[in-house]
């Protein structure tokens, strides 16, 4: 059972740690070090896509481990436990971000060539900036939900 708790905590730590590293280290560093914002955007976009796949895998590992852990310790899976609901929300938001928002941002970026070269009032730039804001909101919601799920998981009483 301790291995299942280890998997639960590891999956959350990888996901949440990745989000924190992305938001506070990778993205700001890329935009301050690389010679153009276009290159930085490409790096950040690719990294976010990889982070989303790590998140999806981590979510699946967490849910499987947590449901199995609940079954072994309580005799039921507790499908609607707070940590499971939060993880499902996190997965849903990550999927919307990856396959809805990020994919549309990629199309707009390709149409513009360079986001920074497009005028602020350009409809493509306006759409891109709006989607970028949605992306930031979704990633923030995933981060805070993940912290709550981590808290709930860490405070769970051991059998």
mmCIF file of N, CA, C and O in Angstrom, residues 58-107:
data_model
loop_
_atom_site.group_PDB
_atom_site.id
_atom_site.type_symbol
_atom_site.label_atom_id
_atom_site.label_comp_id
_atom_site.label_asym_id
_atom_site.label_seq_id
_atom_site.Cartn_x
_atom_site.Cartn_y
_atom_site.Cartn_z
ATOM 1 N N UNK A 58 0.520 11.483 -15.615
ATOM 2 C CA UNK A 58 0.501 11.593 -14.153
ATOM 3 C C UNK A 58 -0.920 11.476 -13.617
ATOM 4 O O UNK A 58 -1.153 10.830 -12.588
ATOM 5 N N UNK A 59 -1.868 12.088 -14.308
ATOM 6 C CA UNK A 59 -3.259 12.007 -13.879
ATOM 7 C C UNK A 59 -3.798 10.589 -13.915
ATOM 8 O O UNK A 59 -4.498 10.143 -12.992
ATOM 9 N N UNK A 60 -3.454 9.876 -14.964
ATOM 10 C CA UNK A 60 -3.893 8.487 -15.089
ATOM 11 C C UNK A 60 -3.264 7.626 -13.994
ATOM 12 O O UNK A 60 -3.945 6.811 -13.357
ATOM 13 N N UNK A 61 -1.969 7.819 -13.753
ATOM 14 C CA UNK A 61 -1.277 7.069 -12.695
ATOM 15 C C UNK A 61 -1.902 7.384 -11.340
ATOM 16 O O UNK A 61 -2.165 6.483 -10.533
ATOM 17 N N UNK A 62 -2.146 8.674 -11.085
ATOM 18 C CA UNK A 62 -2.729 9.047 -9.803
ATOM 19 C C UNK A 62 -4.097 8.409 -9.615
ATOM 20 O O UNK A 62 -4.369 7.815 -8.572
ATOM 21 N N UNK A 63 -4.970 8.569 -10.594
ATOM 22 C CA UNK A 63 -6.329 8.037 -10.448
ATOM 23 C C UNK A 63 -6.331 6.519 -10.258
ATOM 24 O O UNK A 63 -7.035 5.995 -9.398
ATOM 25 N N UNK A 64 -5.541 5.840 -11.061
ATOM 26 C CA UNK A 64 -5.473 4.381 -10.911
ATOM 27 C C UNK A 64 -4.953 3.969 -9.545
ATOM 28 O O UNK A 64 -5.538 3.110 -8.873
ATOM 29 N N UNK A 65 -3.872 4.589 -9.117
ATOM 30 C CA UNK A 65 -3.278 4.256 -7.818
ATOM 31 C C UNK A 65 -4.218 4.619 -6.672
ATOM 32 O O UNK A 65 -4.375 3.856 -5.723
ATOM 33 N N UNK A 66 -4.837 5.769 -6.768
ATOM 34 C CA UNK A 66 -5.699 6.241 -5.697
ATOM 35 C C UNK A 66 -6.972 5.404 -5.573
ATOM 36 O O UNK A 66 -7.404 5.078 -4.463
ATOM 37 N N UNK A 67 -7.566 5.069 -6.696
ATOM 38 C CA UNK A 67 -8.763 4.222 -6.647
ATOM 39 C C UNK A 67 -8.427 2.840 -6.079
ATOM 40 O O UNK A 67 -9.175 2.295 -5.263
ATOM 41 N N UNK A 68 -7.307 2.284 -6.505
ATOM 42 C CA UNK A 68 -6.883 0.976 -6.006
ATOM 43 C C UNK A 68 -6.549 1.054 -4.510
ATOM 44 O O UNK A 68 -6.914 0.183 -3.727
ATOM 45 N N UNK A 69 -5.879 2.132 -4.117
ATOM 46 C CA UNK A 69 -5.533 2.350 -2.709
ATOM 47 C C UNK A 69 -6.807 2.422 -1.859
ATOM 48 O O UNK A 69 -6.888 1.796 -0.803
ATOM 49 N N UNK A 70 -7.790 3.164 -2.324
ATOM 50 C CA UNK A 70 -9.055 3.280 -1.594
ATOM 51 C C UNK A 70 -9.738 1.933 -1.480
ATOM 52 O O UNK A 70 -10.290 1.583 -0.433
ATOM 53 N N UNK A 71 -9.709 1.184 -2.546
ATOM 54 C CA UNK A 71 -10.338 -0.151 -2.543
ATOM 55 C C UNK A 71 -9.656 -1.052 -1.506
ATOM 56 O O UNK A 71 -10.322 -1.775 -0.766
ATOM 57 N N UNK A 72 -8.325 -1.004 -1.439
ATOM 58 C CA UNK A 72 -7.591 -1.858 -0.499
ATOM 59 C C UNK A 72 -7.761 -1.429 0.949
ATOM 60 O O UNK A 72 -7.823 -2.268 1.847
ATOM 61 N N UNK A 73 -7.831 -0.113 1.185
ATOM 62 C CA UNK A 73 -7.885 0.361 2.568
ATOM 63 C C UNK A 73 -9.301 0.460 3.117
ATOM 64 O O UNK A 73 -9.526 0.242 4.301
ATOM 65 N N UNK A 74 -10.266 0.810 2.276
ATOM 66 C CA UNK A 74 -11.640 1.026 2.746
ATOM 67 C C UNK A 74 -12.626 -0.005 2.219
ATOM 68 O O UNK A 74 -13.776 -0.037 2.650
ATOM 69 N N UNK A 75 -12.231 -0.773 1.233
ATOM 70 C CA UNK A 75 -13.135 -1.731 0.630
ATOM 71 C C UNK A 75 -13.994 -1.151 -0.480
ATOM 72 O O UNK A 75 -14.720 -1.861 -1.149
ATOM 73 N N UNK A 76 -13.916 0.181 -0.685
ATOM 74 C CA UNK A 76 -14.633 0.832 -1.786
ATOM 75 C C UNK A 76 -13.674 1.767 -2.506
ATOM 76 O O UNK A 76 -12.653 2.172 -1.955
ATOM 77 N N UNK A 77 -14.020 2.130 -3.727
ATOM 78 C CA UNK A 77 -13.118 2.955 -4.534
ATOM 79 C C UNK A 77 -13.265 4.452 -4.267
ATOM 80 O O UNK A 77 -12.420 5.227 -4.660
ATOM 81 N N UNK A 78 -14.339 4.894 -3.619
ATOM 82 C CA UNK A 78 -14.547 6.320 -3.343
ATOM 83 C C UNK A 78 -14.321 7.167 -4.592
ATOM 84 O O UNK A 78 -13.501 8.079 -4.603
ATOM 85 N N UNK A 79 -15.052 6.843 -5.640
ATOM 86 C CA UNK A 79 -14.877 7.514 -6.928
ATOM 87 C C UNK A 79 -15.028 9.025 -6.807
ATOM 88 O O UNK A 79 -14.318 9.781 -7.464
ATOM 89 N N UNK A 80 -15.937 9.477 -5.942
ATOM 90 C CA UNK A 80 -16.193 10.908 -5.825
ATOM 91 C C UNK A 80 -15.459 11.559 -4.655
ATOM 92 O O UNK A 80 -15.861 12.627 -4.188
ATOM 93 N N UNK A 81 -14.383 10.951 -4.208
ATOM 94 C CA UNK A 81 -13.546 11.586 -3.183
ATOM 95 C C UNK A 81 -13.000 12.891 -3.749
ATOM 96 O O UNK A 81 -12.788 13.028 -4.958
ATOM 97 N N UNK A 82 -12.762 13.847 -2.863
ATOM 98 C CA UNK A 82 -12.307 15.166 -3.298
ATOM 99 C C UNK A 82 -11.086 15.123 -4.196
ATOM 100 O O UNK A 82 -11.021 15.807 -5.219
ATOM 101 N N UNK A 83 -10.125 14.289 -3.844
ATOM 102 C CA UNK A 83 -8.898 14.223 -4.650
ATOM 103 C C UNK A 83 -9.179 13.681 -6.047
ATOM 104 O O UNK A 83 -8.556 14.106 -7.016
ATOM 105 N N UNK A 84 -10.143 12.769 -6.179
ATOM 106 C CA UNK A 84 -10.474 12.222 -7.500
ATOM 107 C C UNK A 84 -11.198 13.254 -8.356
ATOM 108 O O UNK A 84 -10.929 13.379 -9.550
ATOM 109 N N UNK A 85 -12.099 13.987 -7.731
ATOM 110 C CA UNK A 85 -12.819 15.042 -8.453
ATOM 111 C C UNK A 85 -11.836 16.113 -8.934
ATOM 112 O O UNK A 85 -11.888 16.548 -10.089
ATOM 113 N N UNK A 86 -10.918 16.512 -8.055
ATOM 114 C CA UNK A 86 -9.916 17.511 -8.440
ATOM 115 C C UNK A 86 -9.035 17.005 -9.588
ATOM 116 O O UNK A 86 -8.739 17.748 -10.521
ATOM 117 N N UNK A 87 -8.635 15.745 -9.517
ATOM 118 C CA UNK A 87 -7.789 15.193 -10.579
ATOM 119 C C UNK A 87 -8.528 15.121 -11.902
ATOM 120 O O UNK A 87 -7.953 15.402 -12.956
ATOM 121 N N UNK A 88 -9.793 14.763 -11.870
ATOM 122 C CA UNK A 88 -10.582 14.731 -13.105
ATOM 123 C C UNK A 88 -10.728 16.138 -13.678
ATOM 124 O O UNK A 88 -10.636 16.329 -14.901
ATOM 125 N N UNK A 89 -10.927 17.125 -12.805
ATOM 126 C CA UNK A 89 -10.981 18.517 -13.251
ATOM 127 C C UNK A 89 -9.652 18.929 -13.878
ATOM 128 O O UNK A 89 -9.622 19.536 -14.958
ATOM 129 N N UNK A 90 -8.556 18.585 -13.219
ATOM 130 C CA UNK A 90 -7.227 18.921 -13.746
ATOM 131 C C UNK A 90 -7.002 18.284 -15.111
ATOM 132 O O UNK A 90 -6.480 18.931 -16.033
ATOM 133 N N UNK A 91 -7.368 17.022 -15.244
ATOM 134 C CA UNK A 91 -7.211 16.339 -16.529
ATOM 135 C C UNK A 91 -8.068 16.986 -17.599
ATOM 136 O O UNK A 91 -7.605 17.212 -18.732
ATOM 137 N N UNK A 92 -9.302 17.311 -17.268
ATOM 138 C CA UNK A 92 -10.199 17.943 -18.247
ATOM 139 C C UNK A 92 -9.637 19.290 -18.697
ATOM 140 O O UNK A 92 -9.607 19.590 -19.905
ATOM 141 N N UNK A 93 -9.173 20.101 -17.763
ATOM 142 C CA UNK A 93 -8.615 21.410 -18.121
ATOM 143 C C UNK A 93 -7.350 21.261 -18.958
ATOM 144 O O UNK A 93 -7.121 22.034 -19.899
ATOM 145 N N UNK A 94 -6.531 20.286 -18.628
ATOM 146 C CA UNK A 94 -5.308 20.047 -19.398
ATOM 147 C C UNK A 94 -5.637 19.606 -20.821
ATOM 148 O O UNK A 94 -5.013 20.065 -21.782
ATOM 149 N N UNK A 95 -6.630 18.746 -20.970
ATOM 150 C CA UNK A 95 -7.036 18.296 -22.304
ATOM 151 C C UNK A 95 -7.615 19.449 -23.119
ATOM 152 O O UNK A 95 -7.321 19.582 -24.312
ATOM 153 N N UNK A 96 -8.418 20.289 -22.490
ATOM 154 C CA UNK A 96 -8.963 21.468 -23.186
ATOM 155 C C UNK A 96 -7.823 22.384 -23.617
ATOM 156 O O UNK A 96 -7.800 22.886 -24.744
ATOM 157 N N UNK A 97 -6.875 22.584 -22.723
ATOM 158 C CA UNK A 97 -5.738 23.441 -23.058
ATOM 159 C C UNK A 97 -4.934 22.878 -24.222
ATOM 160 O O UNK A 97 -4.639 23.584 -25.188
ATOM 161 N N UNK A 98 -4.585 21.597 -24.147
ATOM 162 C CA UNK A 98 -3.731 20.994 -25.175
ATOM 163 C C UNK A 98 -4.428 20.873 -26.525
ATOM 164 O O UNK A 98 -3.864 21.229 -27.549
ATOM 165 N N UNK A 99 -5.641 20.341 -26.515
ATOM 166 C CA UNK A 99 -6.284 20.016 -27.787
ATOM 167 C C UNK A 99 -7.257 21.081 -28.271
ATOM 168 O O UNK A 99 -7.688 21.026 -29.422
ATOM 169 N N UNK A 100 -7.586 22.036 -27.431
ATOM 170 C CA UNK A 100 -8.466 23.119 -27.837
ATOM 171 C C UNK A 100 -7.704 24.424 -28.015
ATOM 172 O O UNK A 100 -7.547 24.937 -29.120
ATOM 173 N N UNK A 101 -7.155 24.911 -26.937
ATOM 174 C CA UNK A 101 -6.533 26.234 -26.951
ATOM 175 C C UNK A 101 -5.168 26.232 -27.633
ATOM 176 O O UNK A 101 -4.926 27.036 -28.537
ATOM 177 N N UNK A 102 -4.276 25.375 -27.216
ATOM 178 C CA UNK A 102 -2.913 25.376 -27.757
ATOM 179 C C UNK A 102 -2.922 25.069 -29.253
ATOM 180 O O UNK A 102 -2.194 25.705 -30.022
ATOM 181 N N UNK A 103 -3.748 24.139 -29.672
ATOM 182 C CA UNK A 103 -3.785 23.820 -31.106
ATOM 183 C C UNK A 103 -4.284 25.006 -31.919
ATOM 184 O O UNK A 103 -3.780 25.273 -33.014
ATOM 185 N N UNK A 104 -5.239 25.754 -31.399
ATOM 186 C CA UNK A 104 -5.713 26.958 -32.113
ATOM 187 C C UNK A 104 -4.657 28.059 -32.096
ATOM 188 O O UNK A 104 -4.502 28.796 -33.067
ATOM 189 N N UNK A 105 -3.923 28.164 -30.992
ATOM 190 C CA UNK A 105 -2.835 29.144 -30.927
ATOM 191 C C UNK A 105 -1.752 28.811 -31.961
ATOM 192 O O UNK A 105 -1.197 29.720 -32.596
ATOM 193 N N UNK A 106 -1.455 27.534 -32.119
ATOM 194 C CA UNK A 106 -0.454 27.115 -33.107
ATOM 195 C C UNK A 106 -0.874 27.502 -34.526
ATOM 196 O O UNK A 106 -0.050 27.954 -35.319
ATOM 197 N N UNK A 107 -2.157 27.328 -34.836
ATOM 198 C CA UNK A 107 -2.675 27.706 -36.161
ATOM 199 C C UNK A 107 -2.541 29.215 -36.356
ATOM 200 O O UNK A 107 -2.071 29.680 -37.409
#
